[in-house]
Amino acid sequence: MMKYVYIAILFLFGSCREGNKAPQATDAATNENAKSVSIKDKTVQFLWRDTSGTLLINQDFCKTITDAEKAALGYVATFIGNECEWDGKPTKDRSNLKCEILTALNLGYQCSEQHLGFLKKWFKNDTTVLEEIKICPTTPNTSTIQDTFDEIVVTTKGNDILISFKANGIHLREQKEWEWSETAYFKVQNEYIQLIKKDRSKVKVSSFNADAE
């Protein structure tokens, strides 16, 4: 129960800090048969939370990430909150929402041309994704209803990229929360990337009492 109270407080006030130390990546030999880009096979924990619930990002991985991996992460991060806060006062067009993942990936504000333009370039042949990102949410971490990440793992093998994550959501007014896990599968082909499929667990929904001691 205390966990839910903490989550409610966290979402109301926000917390945006990044870690200095990151889990070690597991590197394998470079795939010599890759047709599009040179990507090392690896599994990397990109995002996690510490014991206090603070969101941490693997900054070392961000220094060596490929554009294809960045596109896959950028797509997934578009639809789930990651400590997003207004950079100053919110503008009328809600164009100054700063999110931790997009900042780490150097993709600018949420739903900005820098963000969506990069995704449009890399998903140029994926009509499903192009339609999805037309509805780009701008949800700050003070919203009554929101989702957020608990963990993200990136697996790269040849021309395949898997983004596996655990996430949770909360509805403060109704005092409900939910959690699920998901893996998105991408294929890198020449100078673009395609979403192949998503595997999603059953969503677990529960209630909490924010006023309980």
PDB file of C-alpha atoms in Angstrom:
ATOM      1  CA  MET A   1       0.000   0.000   0.000  1.00  0.00           C
ATOM      2  CA  MET A   2       2.804   2.406   0.824  1.00  0.00           C
ATOM      3  CA  LYS A   3       4.158   1.735  -2.666  1.00  0.00           C
ATOM      4  CA  TYR A   4       0.970   3.107  -4.224  1.00  0.00           C
ATOM      5  CA  VAL A   5       0.940   6.170  -1.989  1.00  0.00           C
ATOM      6  CA  TYR A   6       4.545   6.857  -2.963  1.00  0.00           C
ATOM      7  CA  ILE A   7       3.738   6.461  -6.655  1.00  0.00           C
ATOM      8  CA  ALA A   8       0.869   8.929  -6.334  1.00  0.00           C
ATOM      9  CA  ILE A   9       3.127  11.487  -4.666  1.00  0.00           C
ATOM     10  CA  LEU A  10       5.875  10.866  -7.205  1.00  0.00           C
ATOM     11  CA  PHE A  11       3.565  11.547 -10.118  1.00  0.00           C
ATOM     12  CA  LEU A  12       2.199  14.691  -8.523  1.00  0.00           C
ATOM     13  CA  PHE A  13       5.551  16.319  -7.925  1.00  0.00           C
ATOM     14  CA  GLY A  14       7.805  14.598 -10.509  1.00  0.00           C
ATOM     15  CA  SER A  15      11.356  13.435 -10.358  1.00  0.00           C
ATOM     16  CA  CYS A  16      13.867  13.699 -13.163  1.00  0.00           C
ATOM     17  CA  ARG A  17      17.305  12.399 -12.431  1.00  0.00           C
ATOM     18  CA  GLU A  18      19.640  10.176 -14.354  1.00  0.00           C
ATOM     19  CA  GLY A  19      22.133   7.633 -13.087  1.00  0.00           C
ATOM     20  CA  ASN A  20      25.864   7.841 -13.469  1.00  0.00           C
ATOM     21  CA  LYS A  21      26.437   4.109 -13.230  1.00  0.00           C
ATOM     22  CA  ALA A  22      24.766   1.650 -15.544  1.00  0.00           C
ATOM     23  CA  PRO A  23      24.495  -2.134 -15.761  1.00  0.00           C
ATOM     24  CA  GLN A  24      27.052  -3.765 -18.005  1.00  0.00           C
ATOM     25  CA  ALA A  25      26.032  -4.539 -21.574  1.00  0.00           C
ATOM     26  CA  THR A  26      26.613  -8.027 -22.934  1.00  0.00           C
ATOM     27  CA  ASP A  27      28.370  -7.703 -26.280  1.00  0.00           C
ATOM     28  CA  ALA A  28      28.755 -10.464 -28.848  1.00  0.00           C
ATOM     29  CA  ALA A  29      30.651 -10.534 -32.140  1.00  0.00           C
ATOM     30  CA  THR A  30      29.551  -8.096 -34.833  1.00  0.00           C
ATOM     31  CA  ASN A  31      27.065  -9.658 -37.247  1.00  0.00           C
ATOM     32  CA  GLU A  32      28.975  -9.769 -40.556  1.00  0.00           C
ATOM     33  CA  ASN A  33      25.857 -10.579 -42.538  1.00  0.00           C
ATOM     34  CA  ALA A  34      23.944  -7.434 -41.546  1.00  0.00           C
ATOM     35  CA  LYS A  35      22.541  -5.891 -44.728  1.00  0.00           C
ATOM     36  CA  SER A  36      21.840  -2.396 -43.504  1.00  0.00           C
ATOM     37  CA  VAL A  37      23.916  -1.073 -40.625  1.00  0.00           C
ATOM     38  CA  SER A  38      26.763  -2.419 -38.539  1.00  0.00           C
ATOM     39  CA  ILE A  39      25.248  -3.292 -35.170  1.00  0.00           C
ATOM     40  CA  LYS A  40      26.842  -5.376 -32.444  1.00  0.00           C
ATOM     41  CA  ASP A  41      24.738  -8.112 -30.897  1.00  0.00           C
ATOM     42  CA  LYS A  42      24.005  -7.102 -27.315  1.00  0.00           C
ATOM     43  CA  THR A  43      21.516  -6.939 -24.494  1.00  0.00           C
ATOM     44  CA  VAL A  44      21.500  -3.681 -22.542  1.00  0.00           C
ATOM     45  CA  GLN A  45      19.395  -2.439 -19.654  1.00  0.00           C
ATOM     46  CA  PHE A  46      18.516   1.024 -20.892  1.00  0.00           C
ATOM     47  CA  LEU A  47      16.217   2.234 -18.107  1.00  0.00           C
ATOM     48  CA  TRP A  48      15.453   1.168 -14.550  1.00  0.00           C
ATOM     49  CA  ARG A  49      14.394   2.598 -11.195  1.00  0.00           C
ATOM     50  CA  ASP A  50      16.410   2.583  -7.996  1.00  0.00           C
ATOM     51  CA  THR A  51      15.071   1.609  -4.571  1.00  0.00           C
ATOM     52  CA  SER A  52      13.590   5.084  -4.077  1.00  0.00           C
ATOM     53  CA  GLY A  53      11.707   4.923  -7.378  1.00  0.00           C
ATOM     54  CA  THR A  54      13.959   7.365  -9.226  1.00  0.00           C
ATOM     55  CA  LEU A  55      14.145   6.779 -12.978  1.00  0.00           C
ATOM     56  CA  LEU A  56      17.685   6.071 -14.226  1.00  0.00           C
ATOM     57  CA  ILE A  57      18.986   5.881 -17.796  1.00  0.00           C
ATOM     58  CA  ASN A  58      22.061   4.098 -19.124  1.00  0.00           C
ATOM     59  CA  GLN A  59      24.118   7.084 -20.268  1.00  0.00           C
ATOM     60  CA  ASP A  60      27.027   4.926 -21.447  1.00  0.00           C
ATOM     61  CA  PHE A  61      24.753   3.131 -23.909  1.00  0.00           C
ATOM     62  CA  CYS A  62      23.410   6.474 -25.158  1.00  0.00           C
ATOM     63  CA  LYS A  63      26.953   7.385 -26.235  1.00  0.00           C
ATOM     64  CA  THR A  64      27.203   4.394 -28.611  1.00  0.00           C
ATOM     65  CA  ILE A  65      23.577   3.822 -29.606  1.00  0.00           C
ATOM     66  CA  THR A  66      22.841   3.398 -33.321  1.00  0.00           C
ATOM     67  CA  ASP A  67      20.167   5.433 -35.069  1.00  0.00           C
ATOM     68  CA  ALA A  68      18.121   2.265 -35.616  1.00  0.00           C
ATOM     69  CA  GLU A  69      18.170   1.486 -31.882  1.00  0.00           C
ATOM     70  CA  LYS A  70      17.358   5.117 -31.151  1.00  0.00           C
ATOM     71  CA  ALA A  71      14.365   4.949 -33.494  1.00  0.00           C
ATOM     72  CA  ALA A  72      13.028   1.824 -31.803  1.00  0.00           C
ATOM     73  CA  LEU A  73      13.398   3.365 -28.341  1.00  0.00           C
ATOM     74  CA  GLY A  74      12.013   6.703 -29.514  1.00  0.00           C
ATOM     75  CA  TYR A  75       8.905   5.018 -30.880  1.00  0.00           C
ATOM     76  CA  VAL A  76       8.214   3.077 -27.673  1.00  0.00           C
ATOM     77  CA  ALA A  77       8.861   6.153 -25.506  1.00  0.00           C
ATOM     78  CA  THR A  78       6.396   8.242 -27.525  1.00  0.00           C
ATOM     79  CA  PHE A  79       3.384   6.605 -25.911  1.00  0.00           C
ATOM     80  CA  ILE A  80       4.489   5.989 -22.309  1.00  0.00           C
ATOM     81  CA  GLY A  81       5.541   8.614 -19.786  1.00  0.00           C
ATOM     82  CA  ASN A  82       9.170   8.887 -18.720  1.00  0.00           C
ATOM     83  CA  GLU A  83       9.348  11.711 -16.193  1.00  0.00           C
ATOM     84  CA  CYS A  84       8.015  14.341 -18.600  1.00  0.00           C
ATOM     85  CA  GLU A  85       7.922  17.927 -17.317  1.00  0.00           C
ATOM     86  CA  TRP A  86       7.167  21.266 -18.925  1.00  0.00           C
ATOM     87  CA  ASP A  87      10.303  23.226 -19.693  1.00  0.00           C
ATOM     88  CA  GLY A  88       9.113  26.407 -18.006  1.00  0.00           C
ATOM     89  CA  LYS A  89       5.427  27.259 -18.366  1.00  0.00           C
ATOM     90  CA  PRO A  90       3.507  25.083 -20.840  1.00  0.00           C
ATOM     91  CA  THR A  91       3.041  26.780 -24.188  1.00  0.00           C
ATOM     92  CA  LYS A  92      -0.394  27.048 -25.796  1.00  0.00           C
ATOM     93  CA  ASP A  93       0.516  24.352 -28.330  1.00  0.00           C
ATOM     94  CA  ARG A  94       2.074  22.132 -25.610  1.00  0.00           C
ATOM     95  CA  SER A  95       5.338  22.099 -27.554  1.00  0.00           C
ATOM     96  CA  ASN A  96       7.793  22.319 -24.631  1.00  0.00           C
ATOM     97  CA  LEU A  97       7.326  19.006 -22.824  1.00  0.00           C
ATOM     98  CA  LYS A  98      10.732  17.636 -21.847  1.00  0.00           C
ATOM     99  CA  CYS A  99      10.933  13.857 -21.317  1.00  0.00           C
ATOM    100  CA  GLU A 100      13.884  11.946 -19.892  1.00  0.00           C
ATOM    101  CA  ILE A 101      14.195   9.327 -22.642  1.00  0.00           C
ATOM    102  CA  LEU A 102      13.921  11.765 -25.540  1.00  0.00           C
ATOM    103  CA  THR A 103      16.437  14.050 -23.830  1.00  0.00           C
ATOM    104  CA  ALA A 104      18.877  11.168 -23.359  1.00  0.00           C
ATOM    105  CA  LEU A 105      18.436  10.233 -27.028  1.00  0.00           C
ATOM    106  CA  ASN A 106      18.860  13.866 -28.135  1.00  0.00           C
ATOM    107  CA  LEU A 107      15.411  13.904 -29.765  1.00  0.00           C
ATOM    108  CA  GLY A 108      14.167  17.185 -28.334  1.00  0.00           C
ATOM    109  CA  TYR A 109      10.746  17.861 -26.828  1.00  0.00           C
ATOM    110  CA  GLN A 110       7.895  15.372 -26.890  1.00  0.00           C
ATOM    111  CA  CYS A 111       6.050  15.505 -30.234  1.00  0.00           C
ATOM    112  CA  SER A 112       8.470  18.113 -31.624  1.00  0.00           C
ATOM    113  CA  GLU A 113       9.639  18.075 -35.217  1.00  0.00           C
ATOM    114  CA  GLN A 114      13.017  16.816 -33.999  1.00  0.00           C
ATOM    115  CA  HIS A 115      11.298  13.904 -32.283  1.00  0.00           C
ATOM    116  CA  LEU A 116       8.658  12.979 -34.839  1.00  0.00           C
ATOM    117  CA  GLY A 117      10.795  13.929 -37.829  1.00  0.00           C
ATOM    118  CA  PHE A 118      13.404  11.397 -36.762  1.00  0.00           C
ATOM    119  CA  LEU A 119      10.769   8.690 -36.374  1.00  0.00           C
ATOM    120  CA  LYS A 120       9.197   9.524 -39.745  1.00  0.00           C
ATOM    121  CA  LYS A 121      12.583   9.158 -41.404  1.00  0.00           C
ATOM    122  CA  TRP A 122      13.341   5.762 -39.883  1.00  0.00           C
ATOM    123  CA  PHE A 123       9.785   4.372 -40.147  1.00  0.00           C
ATOM    124  CA  LYS A 124       9.201   5.846 -43.601  1.00  0.00           C
ATOM    125  CA  ASN A 125       7.960   2.512 -45.018  1.00  0.00           C
ATOM    126  CA  ASP A 126       5.895   1.524 -41.974  1.00  0.00           C
ATOM    127  CA  THR A 127       2.437   3.000 -42.537  1.00  0.00           C
ATOM    128  CA  THR A 128       1.094   1.637 -39.233  1.00  0.00           C
ATOM    129  CA  VAL A 129       3.703   3.461 -37.163  1.00  0.00           C
ATOM    130  CA  LEU A 130       3.358   6.622 -39.239  1.00  0.00           C
ATOM    131  CA  GLU A 131      -0.367   6.652 -38.468  1.00  0.00           C
ATOM    132  CA  GLU A 132       0.229   5.973 -34.773  1.00  0.00           C
ATOM    133  CA  ILE A 133       2.623   8.859 -34.238  1.00  0.00           C
ATOM    134  CA  LYS A 134       0.127  11.311 -35.746  1.00  0.00           C
ATOM    135  CA  ILE A 135      -1.604  11.091 -32.359  1.00  0.00           C
ATOM    136  CA  CYS A 136       1.341  12.049 -30.183  1.00  0.00           C
ATOM    137  CA  PRO A 137       0.444  12.503 -26.482  1.00  0.00           C
ATOM    138  CA  THR A 138       1.819  15.328 -24.350  1.00  0.00           C
ATOM    139  CA  THR A 139       1.246  14.032 -20.825  1.00  0.00           C
ATOM    140  CA  PRO A 140       3.299  15.582 -18.001  1.00  0.00           C
ATOM    141  CA  ASN A 141       4.145  13.616 -14.872  1.00  0.00           C
ATOM    142  CA  THR A 142       1.614  15.652 -12.876  1.00  0.00           C
ATOM    143  CA  SER A 143      -1.350  14.284 -14.840  1.00  0.00           C
ATOM    144  CA  THR A 144      -4.151  12.513 -13.024  1.00  0.00           C
ATOM    145  CA  ILE A 145      -4.034   9.612 -15.483  1.00  0.00           C
ATOM    146  CA  GLN A 146      -0.742   8.408 -16.898  1.00  0.00           C
ATOM    147  CA  ASP A 147       1.556   5.492 -17.682  1.00  0.00           C
ATOM    148  CA  THR A 148       5.257   5.275 -16.930  1.00  0.00           C
ATOM    149  CA  PHE A 149       8.179   2.900 -17.396  1.00  0.00           C
ATOM    150  CA  ASP A 150       9.719   0.765 -14.664  1.00  0.00           C
ATOM    151  CA  GLU A 151      12.337  -0.932 -16.849  1.00  0.00           C
ATOM    152  CA  ILE A 152      13.497  -1.066 -20.472  1.00  0.00           C
ATOM    153  CA  VAL A 153      15.865  -3.644 -21.963  1.00  0.00           C
ATOM    154  CA  VAL A 154      17.254  -3.370 -25.504  1.00  0.00           C
ATOM    155  CA  THR A 155      18.299  -6.545 -27.331  1.00  0.00           C
ATOM    156  CA  THR A 156      20.030  -6.301 -30.700  1.00  0.00           C
ATOM    157  CA  LYS A 157      20.743  -9.402 -32.766  1.00  0.00           C
ATOM    158  CA  GLY A 158      21.734  -8.982 -36.380  1.00  0.00           C
ATOM    159  CA  ASN A 159      19.031  -6.855 -38.017  1.00  0.00           C
ATOM    160  CA  ASP A 160      16.540  -7.511 -35.235  1.00  0.00           C
ATOM    161  CA  ILE A 161      15.947  -5.093 -32.349  1.00  0.00           C
ATOM    162  CA  LEU A 162      13.760  -5.987 -29.383  1.00  0.00           C
ATOM    163  CA  ILE A 163      12.564  -3.404 -26.866  1.00  0.00           C
ATOM    164  CA  SER A 164      11.274  -5.165 -23.753  1.00  0.00           C
ATOM    165  CA  PHE A 165       9.774  -3.125 -20.946  1.00  0.00           C
ATOM    166  CA  LYS A 166       7.761  -3.165 -17.766  1.00  0.00           C
ATOM    167  CA  ALA A 167       5.351  -0.307 -17.182  1.00  0.00           C
ATOM    168  CA  ASN A 168       2.646   0.822 -14.832  1.00  0.00           C
ATOM    169  CA  GLY A 169      -0.183   3.304 -14.909  1.00  0.00           C
ATOM    170  CA  ILE A 170      -2.214   5.240 -12.389  1.00  0.00           C
ATOM    171  CA  HIS A 171      -5.562   7.029 -12.123  1.00  0.00           C
ATOM    172  CA  LEU A 172      -5.272   9.238  -9.065  1.00  0.00           C
ATOM    173  CA  ARG A 173      -8.893  10.370  -8.970  1.00  0.00           C
ATOM    174  CA  GLU A 174     -10.258   6.818  -9.101  1.00  0.00           C
ATOM    175  CA  GLN A 175      -7.357   5.473  -7.009  1.00  0.00           C
ATOM    176  CA  LYS A 176      -6.600   2.705  -9.470  1.00  0.00           C
ATOM    177  CA  GLU A 177      -3.306   1.465 -10.857  1.00  0.00           C
ATOM    178  CA  TRP A 178      -2.250  -1.107 -13.417  1.00  0.00           C
ATOM    179  CA  GLU A 179       0.907  -2.789 -14.665  1.00  0.00           C
ATOM    180  CA  TRP A 180       2.020  -4.843 -17.631  1.00  0.00           C
ATOM    181  CA  SER A 181       5.060  -5.976 -19.597  1.00  0.00           C
ATOM    182  CA  GLU A 182       5.605  -5.789 -23.335  1.00  0.00           C
ATOM    183  CA  THR A 183       8.138  -6.570 -26.061  1.00  0.00           C
ATOM    184  CA  ALA A 184       8.203  -4.736 -29.389  1.00  0.00           C
ATOM    185  CA  TYR A 185      10.030  -6.428 -32.284  1.00  0.00           C
ATOM    186  CA  PHE A 186      11.701  -4.348 -35.009  1.00  0.00           C
ATOM    187  CA  LYS A 187      13.504  -5.247 -38.228  1.00  0.00           C
ATOM    188  CA  VAL A 188      16.233  -3.009 -39.656  1.00  0.00           C
ATOM    189  CA  GLN A 189      16.276  -2.921 -43.471  1.00  0.00           C
ATOM    190  CA  ASN A 190      18.622  -0.652 -45.383  1.00  0.00           C
ATOM    191  CA  GLU A 191      18.039   2.873 -44.025  1.00  0.00           C
ATOM    192  CA  TYR A 192      14.717   2.278 -42.319  1.00  0.00           C
ATOM    193  CA  ILE A 193      13.167   0.229 -39.531  1.00  0.00           C
ATOM    194  CA  GLN A 194       9.861  -1.622 -39.329  1.00  0.00           C
ATOM    195  CA  LEU A 195       7.738  -2.676 -36.366  1.00  0.00           C
ATOM    196  CA  ILE A 196       7.054  -6.394 -36.818  1.00  0.00           C
ATOM    197  CA  LYS A 197       4.888  -7.200 -33.807  1.00  0.00           C
ATOM    198  CA  LYS A 198       4.205  -6.575 -30.126  1.00  0.00           C
ATOM    199  CA  ASP A 199       3.816  -9.155 -27.371  1.00  0.00           C
ATOM    200  CA  ARG A 200       1.929  -7.765 -24.390  1.00  0.00           C
ATOM    201  CA  SER A 201       1.120  -9.407 -21.085  1.00  0.00           C
ATOM    202  CA  LYS A 202      -2.275  -9.265 -19.423  1.00  0.00           C
ATOM    203  CA  VAL A 203      -2.786  -5.917 -17.689  1.00  0.00           C
ATOM    204  CA  LYS A 204      -3.108  -6.290 -13.915  1.00  0.00           C
ATOM    205  CA  VAL A 205      -5.430  -3.700 -12.367  1.00  0.00           C
ATOM    206  CA  SER A 206      -5.713  -2.967  -8.638  1.00  0.00           C
ATOM    207  CA  SER A 207      -7.005  -0.275  -6.291  1.00  0.00           C
ATOM    208  CA  PHE A 208      -5.238   1.726  -3.605  1.00  0.00           C
ATOM    209  CA  ASN A 209      -6.129   4.241  -0.921  1.00  0.00           C
ATOM    210  CA  ALA A 210      -3.959   7.340  -1.135  1.00  0.00           C
ATOM    211  CA  ASP A 211      -5.298   8.552   2.214  1.00  0.00           C
ATOM    212  CA  ALA A 212      -4.349   5.393   4.108  1.00  0.00           C
ATOM    213  CA  GLU A 213      -1.437   5.595   6.532  1.00  0.00           C
TER     214      GLU A 213
END
